[in-house]
Amino acid sequence: MAFEKYEDDTWKELLRDNRVKLVEQIDLERNLWSILESRNVLNSRSITSIKSGRNEYEQREALLDYINHKRPTEDKVKFAKALIEDQQEHIVSSYLTKPGDKLPVTQDVPSKENESSQLNRGCLIDIAKGITPTFMLHDLARNLHISPDSVSTHLTNNGGIAGDLRMAALDTLTEWEQANGHKPGAEKVLGEALCKIGLNGLAKKHLNYSG
């Protein structure tokens, strides 16, 4: 049986019985928050509530509690699919499927934009790590024509100005990539934006761009 057909009681049992392993192994430093938001499982308010005042381990606990106790069955399915999309399929196969069941052979078909995107997730993660301090993120967003309000939202969702700048930068880059990553010359555009704020090294290393 594919997990899409599980009843809510089955999901609750899996999330409860495998809670310790899930809390230990779910990776929040990739793109899970953004994927869950794009699937309408979370919104900016719920993300802020889950993250506020908690370290990463506690955020995992709070996220699992929210998914298990406050979201309908369909959102538990979306949670599993979000983990797969975030390259955490091993967690789903190990802890969110019943013994003997398998993951569906065909998952959600990526959109044409994502399918043809020139920028992979690992590239964006590596670039995000090098965007510091906060004003540099705002400068990069301006060069990429991302609104200041959007950047402020990403910062708030990741703990505010003193929060996780790397994740806020990743969310900002992901927003831009989802809208522009499929377009010809996307790597050059991002490379130029990085060079304009003095991050020539990042542009060269991760985009092979030297402007």
PDB file of C-alpha atoms in Angstrom:
ATOM      1  CA  MET A   1       0.000   0.000   0.000  1.00  0.00           C
ATOM      2  CA  ALA A   2       1.276   3.475  -0.864  1.00  0.00           C
ATOM      3  CA  PHE A   3       1.373   5.975   1.988  1.00  0.00           C
ATOM      4  CA  GLU A   4      -1.152   8.208   0.227  1.00  0.00           C
ATOM      5  CA  LYS A   5      -3.797   5.639   1.182  1.00  0.00           C
ATOM      6  CA  TYR A   6      -2.983   5.557   4.896  1.00  0.00           C
ATOM      7  CA  GLU A   7      -5.757   6.533   7.307  1.00  0.00           C
ATOM      8  CA  ASP A   8      -5.116   9.258   9.874  1.00  0.00           C
ATOM      9  CA  ASP A   9      -4.747   6.702  12.663  1.00  0.00           C
ATOM     10  CA  THR A  10      -1.907   5.054  10.748  1.00  0.00           C
ATOM     11  CA  TRP A  11      -0.104   8.361  10.338  1.00  0.00           C
ATOM     12  CA  LYS A  12      -0.532   9.170  14.021  1.00  0.00           C
ATOM     13  CA  GLU A  13       0.863   5.769  14.952  1.00  0.00           C
ATOM     14  CA  LEU A  14       3.896   6.139  12.667  1.00  0.00           C
ATOM     15  CA  LEU A  15       4.638   9.659  13.870  1.00  0.00           C
ATOM     16  CA  ARG A  16       4.246   8.611  17.509  1.00  0.00           C
ATOM     17  CA  ASP A  17       6.161   5.325  17.404  1.00  0.00           C
ATOM     18  CA  ASN A  18       9.056   6.737  15.360  1.00  0.00           C
ATOM     19  CA  ARG A  19       9.181  10.134  17.023  1.00  0.00           C
ATOM     20  CA  VAL A  20      12.656   9.736  18.535  1.00  0.00           C
ATOM     21  CA  LYS A  21      14.256   8.786  15.213  1.00  0.00           C
ATOM     22  CA  LEU A  22      12.364  11.476  13.332  1.00  0.00           C
ATOM     23  CA  VAL A  23      13.455  14.173  15.777  1.00  0.00           C
ATOM     24  CA  GLU A  24      17.042  12.975  15.524  1.00  0.00           C
ATOM     25  CA  GLN A  25      17.226  12.685  11.749  1.00  0.00           C
ATOM     26  CA  ILE A  26      14.969  15.226  10.029  1.00  0.00           C
ATOM     27  CA  ASP A  27      17.143  17.923   8.471  1.00  0.00           C
ATOM     28  CA  LEU A  28      15.706  21.424   8.787  1.00  0.00           C
ATOM     29  CA  GLU A  29      18.737  23.092   7.204  1.00  0.00           C
ATOM     30  CA  ARG A  30      17.808  22.103   3.674  1.00  0.00           C
ATOM     31  CA  ASN A  31      14.559  23.452   2.280  1.00  0.00           C
ATOM     32  CA  LEU A  32      11.812  21.684   4.219  1.00  0.00           C
ATOM     33  CA  TRP A  33      10.226  24.865   5.599  1.00  0.00           C
ATOM     34  CA  SER A  34       9.797  26.387   2.147  1.00  0.00           C
ATOM     35  CA  ILE A  35       8.447  23.168   0.653  1.00  0.00           C
ATOM     36  CA  LEU A  36       5.886  22.754   3.430  1.00  0.00           C
ATOM     37  CA  GLU A  37       4.834  26.370   2.968  1.00  0.00           C
ATOM     38  CA  SER A  38       4.504  25.913  -0.797  1.00  0.00           C
ATOM     39  CA  ARG A  39       2.301  22.846  -0.188  1.00  0.00           C
ATOM     40  CA  ASN A  40       0.092  24.892   2.194  1.00  0.00           C
ATOM     41  CA  VAL A  41       0.928  22.671   5.161  1.00  0.00           C
ATOM     42  CA  LEU A  42       2.531  25.620   6.968  1.00  0.00           C
ATOM     43  CA  ASN A  43       2.248  29.369   6.606  1.00  0.00           C
ATOM     44  CA  SER A  44       4.470  32.184   7.812  1.00  0.00           C
ATOM     45  CA  ARG A  45       2.618  32.419  11.119  1.00  0.00           C
ATOM     46  CA  SER A  46       2.859  28.699  11.925  1.00  0.00           C
ATOM     47  CA  ILE A  47       6.538  28.614  10.917  1.00  0.00           C
ATOM     48  CA  THR A  48       7.299  31.531  13.211  1.00  0.00           C
ATOM     49  CA  SER A  49       5.378  29.880  16.038  1.00  0.00           C
ATOM     50  CA  ILE A  50       7.251  26.593  15.626  1.00  0.00           C
ATOM     51  CA  LYS A  51      10.678  28.260  15.469  1.00  0.00           C
ATOM     52  CA  SER A  52      10.234  30.966  18.090  1.00  0.00           C
ATOM     53  CA  GLY A  53      12.543  30.528  21.079  1.00  0.00           C
ATOM     54  CA  ARG A  54      13.525  26.971  20.151  1.00  0.00           C
ATOM     55  CA  ASN A  55      16.776  25.360  19.096  1.00  0.00           C
ATOM     56  CA  GLU A  56      16.774  23.071  16.059  1.00  0.00           C
ATOM     57  CA  TYR A  57      16.061  19.901  18.058  1.00  0.00           C
ATOM     58  CA  GLU A  58      13.091  21.560  19.736  1.00  0.00           C
ATOM     59  CA  GLN A  59      11.887  22.872  16.367  1.00  0.00           C
ATOM     60  CA  ARG A  60      11.777  19.303  15.059  1.00  0.00           C
ATOM     61  CA  GLU A  61       9.715  18.262  18.056  1.00  0.00           C
ATOM     62  CA  ALA A  62       7.328  21.175  17.611  1.00  0.00           C
ATOM     63  CA  LEU A  63       7.004  20.522  13.864  1.00  0.00           C
ATOM     64  CA  LEU A  64       6.116  16.863  14.440  1.00  0.00           C
ATOM     65  CA  ASP A  65       3.582  17.813  17.117  1.00  0.00           C
ATOM     66  CA  TYR A  66       1.997  20.317  14.751  1.00  0.00           C
ATOM     67  CA  ILE A  67       1.813  17.845  11.858  1.00  0.00           C
ATOM     68  CA  ASN A  68       0.526  14.995  14.013  1.00  0.00           C
ATOM     69  CA  HIS A  69      -2.038  16.806  16.145  1.00  0.00           C
ATOM     70  CA  LYS A  70      -3.125  19.887  14.202  1.00  0.00           C
ATOM     71  CA  ARG A  71      -3.075  18.924  10.524  1.00  0.00           C
ATOM     72  CA  PRO A  72      -5.498  16.697   8.576  1.00  0.00           C
ATOM     73  CA  THR A  73      -4.563  13.405   6.936  1.00  0.00           C
ATOM     74  CA  GLU A  74      -3.858  15.018   3.565  1.00  0.00           C
ATOM     75  CA  ASP A  75      -1.256  17.276   5.153  1.00  0.00           C
ATOM     76  CA  LYS A  76       0.503  14.299   6.724  1.00  0.00           C
ATOM     77  CA  VAL A  77       0.782  12.883   3.208  1.00  0.00           C
ATOM     78  CA  LYS A  78       2.134  16.250   2.008  1.00  0.00           C
ATOM     79  CA  PHE A  79       4.655  16.199   4.868  1.00  0.00           C
ATOM     80  CA  ALA A  80       6.006  12.839   3.697  1.00  0.00           C
ATOM     81  CA  LYS A  81       6.148  14.075   0.099  1.00  0.00           C
ATOM     82  CA  ALA A  82       7.921  17.250   1.226  1.00  0.00           C
ATOM     83  CA  LEU A  83      10.622  15.145   2.865  1.00  0.00           C
ATOM     84  CA  ILE A  84      11.057  13.214  -0.373  1.00  0.00           C
ATOM     85  CA  GLU A  85      11.242  16.448  -2.369  1.00  0.00           C
ATOM     86  CA  ASP A  86      13.849  17.687   0.100  1.00  0.00           C
ATOM     87  CA  GLN A  87      16.003  14.623  -0.630  1.00  0.00           C
ATOM     88  CA  GLN A  88      15.140  12.995   2.708  1.00  0.00           C
ATOM     89  CA  GLU A  89      13.432   9.959   1.186  1.00  0.00           C
ATOM     90  CA  HIS A  90      15.301   7.610   3.546  1.00  0.00           C
ATOM     91  CA  ILE A  91      13.362   9.072   6.474  1.00  0.00           C
ATOM     92  CA  VAL A  92      10.043   8.368   4.781  1.00  0.00           C
ATOM     93  CA  SER A  93      10.988   4.832   3.798  1.00  0.00           C
ATOM     94  CA  SER A  94      12.375   4.043   7.261  1.00  0.00           C
ATOM     95  CA  TYR A  95       9.896   5.746   9.572  1.00  0.00           C
ATOM     96  CA  LEU A  96       6.795   6.926   7.698  1.00  0.00           C
ATOM     97  CA  THR A  97       5.831   3.773   5.836  1.00  0.00           C
ATOM     98  CA  LYS A  98       4.563   0.529   7.339  1.00  0.00           C
ATOM     99  CA  PRO A  99       6.697  -2.638   7.117  1.00  0.00           C
ATOM    100  CA  GLY A 100       6.187  -4.277   3.766  1.00  0.00           C
ATOM    101  CA  ASP A 101       4.842  -1.136   2.118  1.00  0.00           C
ATOM    102  CA  LYS A 102       6.827   0.787  -0.449  1.00  0.00           C
ATOM    103  CA  LEU A 103       7.042   4.361  -1.540  1.00  0.00           C
ATOM    104  CA  PRO A 104       4.935   5.145  -4.602  1.00  0.00           C
ATOM    105  CA  VAL A 105       6.861   4.498  -7.805  1.00  0.00           C
ATOM    106  CA  THR A 106       5.666   7.834  -9.192  1.00  0.00           C
ATOM    107  CA  GLN A 107       5.775  10.883  -6.961  1.00  0.00           C
ATOM    108  CA  ASP A 108       4.454  14.323  -7.798  1.00  0.00           C
ATOM    109  CA  VAL A 109       5.605  15.359 -11.256  1.00  0.00           C
ATOM    110  CA  PRO A 110       7.853  18.423 -10.974  1.00  0.00           C
ATOM    111  CA  SER A 111       6.666  21.548 -12.710  1.00  0.00           C
ATOM    112  CA  LYS A 112       8.329  22.455 -15.963  1.00  0.00           C
ATOM    113  CA  GLU A 113       9.985  25.382 -14.255  1.00  0.00           C
ATOM    114  CA  ASN A 114      11.580  23.234 -11.558  1.00  0.00           C
ATOM    115  CA  GLU A 115      12.384  20.459 -14.039  1.00  0.00           C
ATOM    116  CA  SER A 116      14.445  22.743 -16.233  1.00  0.00           C
ATOM    117  CA  SER A 117      15.977  24.817 -13.478  1.00  0.00           C
ATOM    118  CA  GLN A 118      19.710  25.337 -13.911  1.00  0.00           C
ATOM    119  CA  LEU A 119      20.308  25.819 -10.177  1.00  0.00           C
ATOM    120  CA  ASN A 120      20.190  22.786  -7.898  1.00  0.00           C
ATOM    121  CA  ARG A 121      19.395  22.850  -4.193  1.00  0.00           C
ATOM    122  CA  GLY A 122      22.951  22.085  -3.119  1.00  0.00           C
ATOM    123  CA  CYS A 123      24.240  25.075  -5.062  1.00  0.00           C
ATOM    124  CA  LEU A 124      21.778  27.422  -3.357  1.00  0.00           C
ATOM    125  CA  ILE A 125      22.610  26.005   0.080  1.00  0.00           C
ATOM    126  CA  ASP A 126      26.335  26.580  -0.480  1.00  0.00           C
ATOM    127  CA  ILE A 127      25.759  30.141  -1.681  1.00  0.00           C
ATOM    128  CA  ALA A 128      23.431  30.912   1.248  1.00  0.00           C
ATOM    129  CA  LYS A 129      26.155  29.923   3.723  1.00  0.00           C
ATOM    130  CA  GLY A 130      28.365  32.720   2.406  1.00  0.00           C
ATOM    131  CA  ILE A 131      25.831  35.548   2.567  1.00  0.00           C
ATOM    132  CA  THR A 132      26.631  37.468   5.722  1.00  0.00           C
ATOM    133  CA  PRO A 133      26.010  39.911   7.433  1.00  0.00           C
ATOM    134  CA  THR A 134      22.308  40.686   7.125  1.00  0.00           C
ATOM    135  CA  PHE A 135      22.695  43.879   5.075  1.00  0.00           C
ATOM    136  CA  MET A 136      24.376  41.791   2.381  1.00  0.00           C
ATOM    137  CA  LEU A 137      21.254  39.663   2.032  1.00  0.00           C
ATOM    138  CA  HIS A 138      19.181  42.807   1.556  1.00  0.00           C
ATOM    139  CA  ASP A 139      21.648  44.074  -1.066  1.00  0.00           C
ATOM    140  CA  LEU A 140      21.551  40.768  -2.937  1.00  0.00           C
ATOM    141  CA  ALA A 141      17.758  40.723  -2.876  1.00  0.00           C
ATOM    142  CA  ARG A 142      17.650  44.237  -4.290  1.00  0.00           C
ATOM    143  CA  ASN A 143      19.953  43.182  -7.125  1.00  0.00           C
ATOM    144  CA  LEU A 144      17.659  40.217  -7.834  1.00  0.00           C
ATOM    145  CA  HIS A 145      14.550  42.431  -7.681  1.00  0.00           C
ATOM    146  CA  ILE A 146      13.151  40.695  -4.590  1.00  0.00           C
ATOM    147  CA  SER A 147      11.044  42.974  -2.422  1.00  0.00           C
ATOM    148  CA  PRO A 148      12.413  44.092   0.975  1.00  0.00           C
ATOM    149  CA  ASP A 149       9.183  42.888   2.584  1.00  0.00           C
ATOM    150  CA  SER A 150       9.834  39.386   1.286  1.00  0.00           C
ATOM    151  CA  VAL A 151      13.341  39.351   2.757  1.00  0.00           C
ATOM    152  CA  SER A 152      11.997  40.642   6.078  1.00  0.00           C
ATOM    153  CA  THR A 153       9.456  37.819   6.085  1.00  0.00           C
ATOM    154  CA  HIS A 154      12.167  35.221   5.501  1.00  0.00           C
ATOM    155  CA  LEU A 155      14.252  36.725   8.320  1.00  0.00           C
ATOM    156  CA  THR A 156      11.255  36.723  10.669  1.00  0.00           C
ATOM    157  CA  ASN A 157      10.411  33.119   9.801  1.00  0.00           C
ATOM    158  CA  ASN A 158      13.941  32.117  10.706  1.00  0.00           C
ATOM    159  CA  GLY A 159      14.180  33.859  14.056  1.00  0.00           C
ATOM    160  CA  GLY A 160      14.503  37.531  13.197  1.00  0.00           C
ATOM    161  CA  ILE A 161      17.627  39.608  12.704  1.00  0.00           C
ATOM    162  CA  ALA A 162      19.515  37.590  15.319  1.00  0.00           C
ATOM    163  CA  GLY A 163      18.180  34.300  13.981  1.00  0.00           C
ATOM    164  CA  ASP A 164      19.391  31.897  11.331  1.00  0.00           C
ATOM    165  CA  LEU A 165      20.656  34.150   8.535  1.00  0.00           C
ATOM    166  CA  ARG A 166      21.747  31.166   6.475  1.00  0.00           C
ATOM    167  CA  MET A 167      18.204  29.765   6.309  1.00  0.00           C
ATOM    168  CA  ALA A 168      16.754  33.205   5.585  1.00  0.00           C
ATOM    169  CA  ALA A 169      19.249  33.566   2.733  1.00  0.00           C
ATOM    170  CA  LEU A 170      18.352  30.102   1.439  1.00  0.00           C
ATOM    171  CA  ASP A 171      14.624  30.909   1.530  1.00  0.00           C
ATOM    172  CA  THR A 172      15.296  34.165  -0.336  1.00  0.00           C
ATOM    173  CA  LEU A 173      17.397  32.424  -2.978  1.00  0.00           C
ATOM    174  CA  THR A 174      14.798  29.680  -3.304  1.00  0.00           C
ATOM    175  CA  GLU A 175      12.062  32.258  -3.876  1.00  0.00           C
ATOM    176  CA  TRP A 176      14.107  33.785  -6.682  1.00  0.00           C
ATOM    177  CA  GLU A 177      15.058  30.391  -8.137  1.00  0.00           C
ATOM    178  CA  GLN A 178      11.456  29.190  -8.267  1.00  0.00           C
ATOM    179  CA  ALA A 179      10.518  32.222 -10.329  1.00  0.00           C
ATOM    180  CA  ASN A 180      13.650  32.536 -12.444  1.00  0.00           C
ATOM    181  CA  GLY A 181      15.794  29.403 -12.232  1.00  0.00           C
ATOM    182  CA  HIS A 182      14.275  27.893 -15.374  1.00  0.00           C
ATOM    183  CA  LYS A 183      15.070  30.939 -17.510  1.00  0.00           C
ATOM    184  CA  PRO A 184      18.092  30.987 -19.826  1.00  0.00           C
ATOM    185  CA  GLY A 185      21.032  32.759 -18.222  1.00  0.00           C
ATOM    186  CA  ALA A 186      19.758  32.342 -14.643  1.00  0.00           C
ATOM    187  CA  GLU A 187      23.207  31.381 -13.356  1.00  0.00           C
ATOM    188  CA  LYS A 188      24.712  34.493 -14.963  1.00  0.00           C
ATOM    189  CA  VAL A 189      22.051  36.741 -13.403  1.00  0.00           C
ATOM    190  CA  LEU A 190      22.699  35.311  -9.950  1.00  0.00           C
ATOM    191  CA  GLY A 191      26.442  35.477 -10.504  1.00  0.00           C
ATOM    192  CA  GLU A 192      26.243  39.149 -11.458  1.00  0.00           C
ATOM    193  CA  ALA A 193      24.111  39.892  -8.385  1.00  0.00           C
ATOM    194  CA  LEU A 194      26.687  38.208  -6.136  1.00  0.00           C
ATOM    195  CA  CYS A 195      29.586  40.062  -7.714  1.00  0.00           C
ATOM    196  CA  LYS A 196      27.825  43.405  -7.258  1.00  0.00           C
ATOM    197  CA  ILE A 197      27.931  42.901  -3.480  1.00  0.00           C
ATOM    198  CA  GLY A 198      31.528  41.701  -3.472  1.00  0.00           C
ATOM    199  CA  LEU A 199      30.887  37.943  -3.314  1.00  0.00           C
ATOM    200  CA  ASN A 200      32.928  37.193  -6.422  1.00  0.00           C
ATOM    201  CA  GLY A 201      34.377  34.101  -4.780  1.00  0.00           C
ATOM    202  CA  LEU A 202      30.947  32.539  -4.296  1.00  0.00           C
ATOM    203  CA  ALA A 203      29.998  33.335  -7.879  1.00  0.00           C
ATOM    204  CA  LYS A 204      33.161  31.755  -9.208  1.00  0.00           C
ATOM    205  CA  LYS A 205      33.122  28.681  -6.999  1.00  0.00           C
ATOM    206  CA  HIS A 206      29.457  27.725  -7.239  1.00  0.00           C
ATOM    207  CA  LEU A 207      28.330  29.263 -10.535  1.00  0.00           C
ATOM    208  CA  ASN A 208      31.626  29.326 -12.440  1.00  0.00           C
ATOM    209  CA  TYR A 209      30.933  33.014 -13.051  1.00  0.00           C
ATOM    210  CA  SER A 210      33.582  35.717 -12.957  1.00  0.00           C
ATOM    211  CA  GLY A 211      32.229  39.072 -14.044  1.00  0.00           C
TER     212      GLY A 211
END
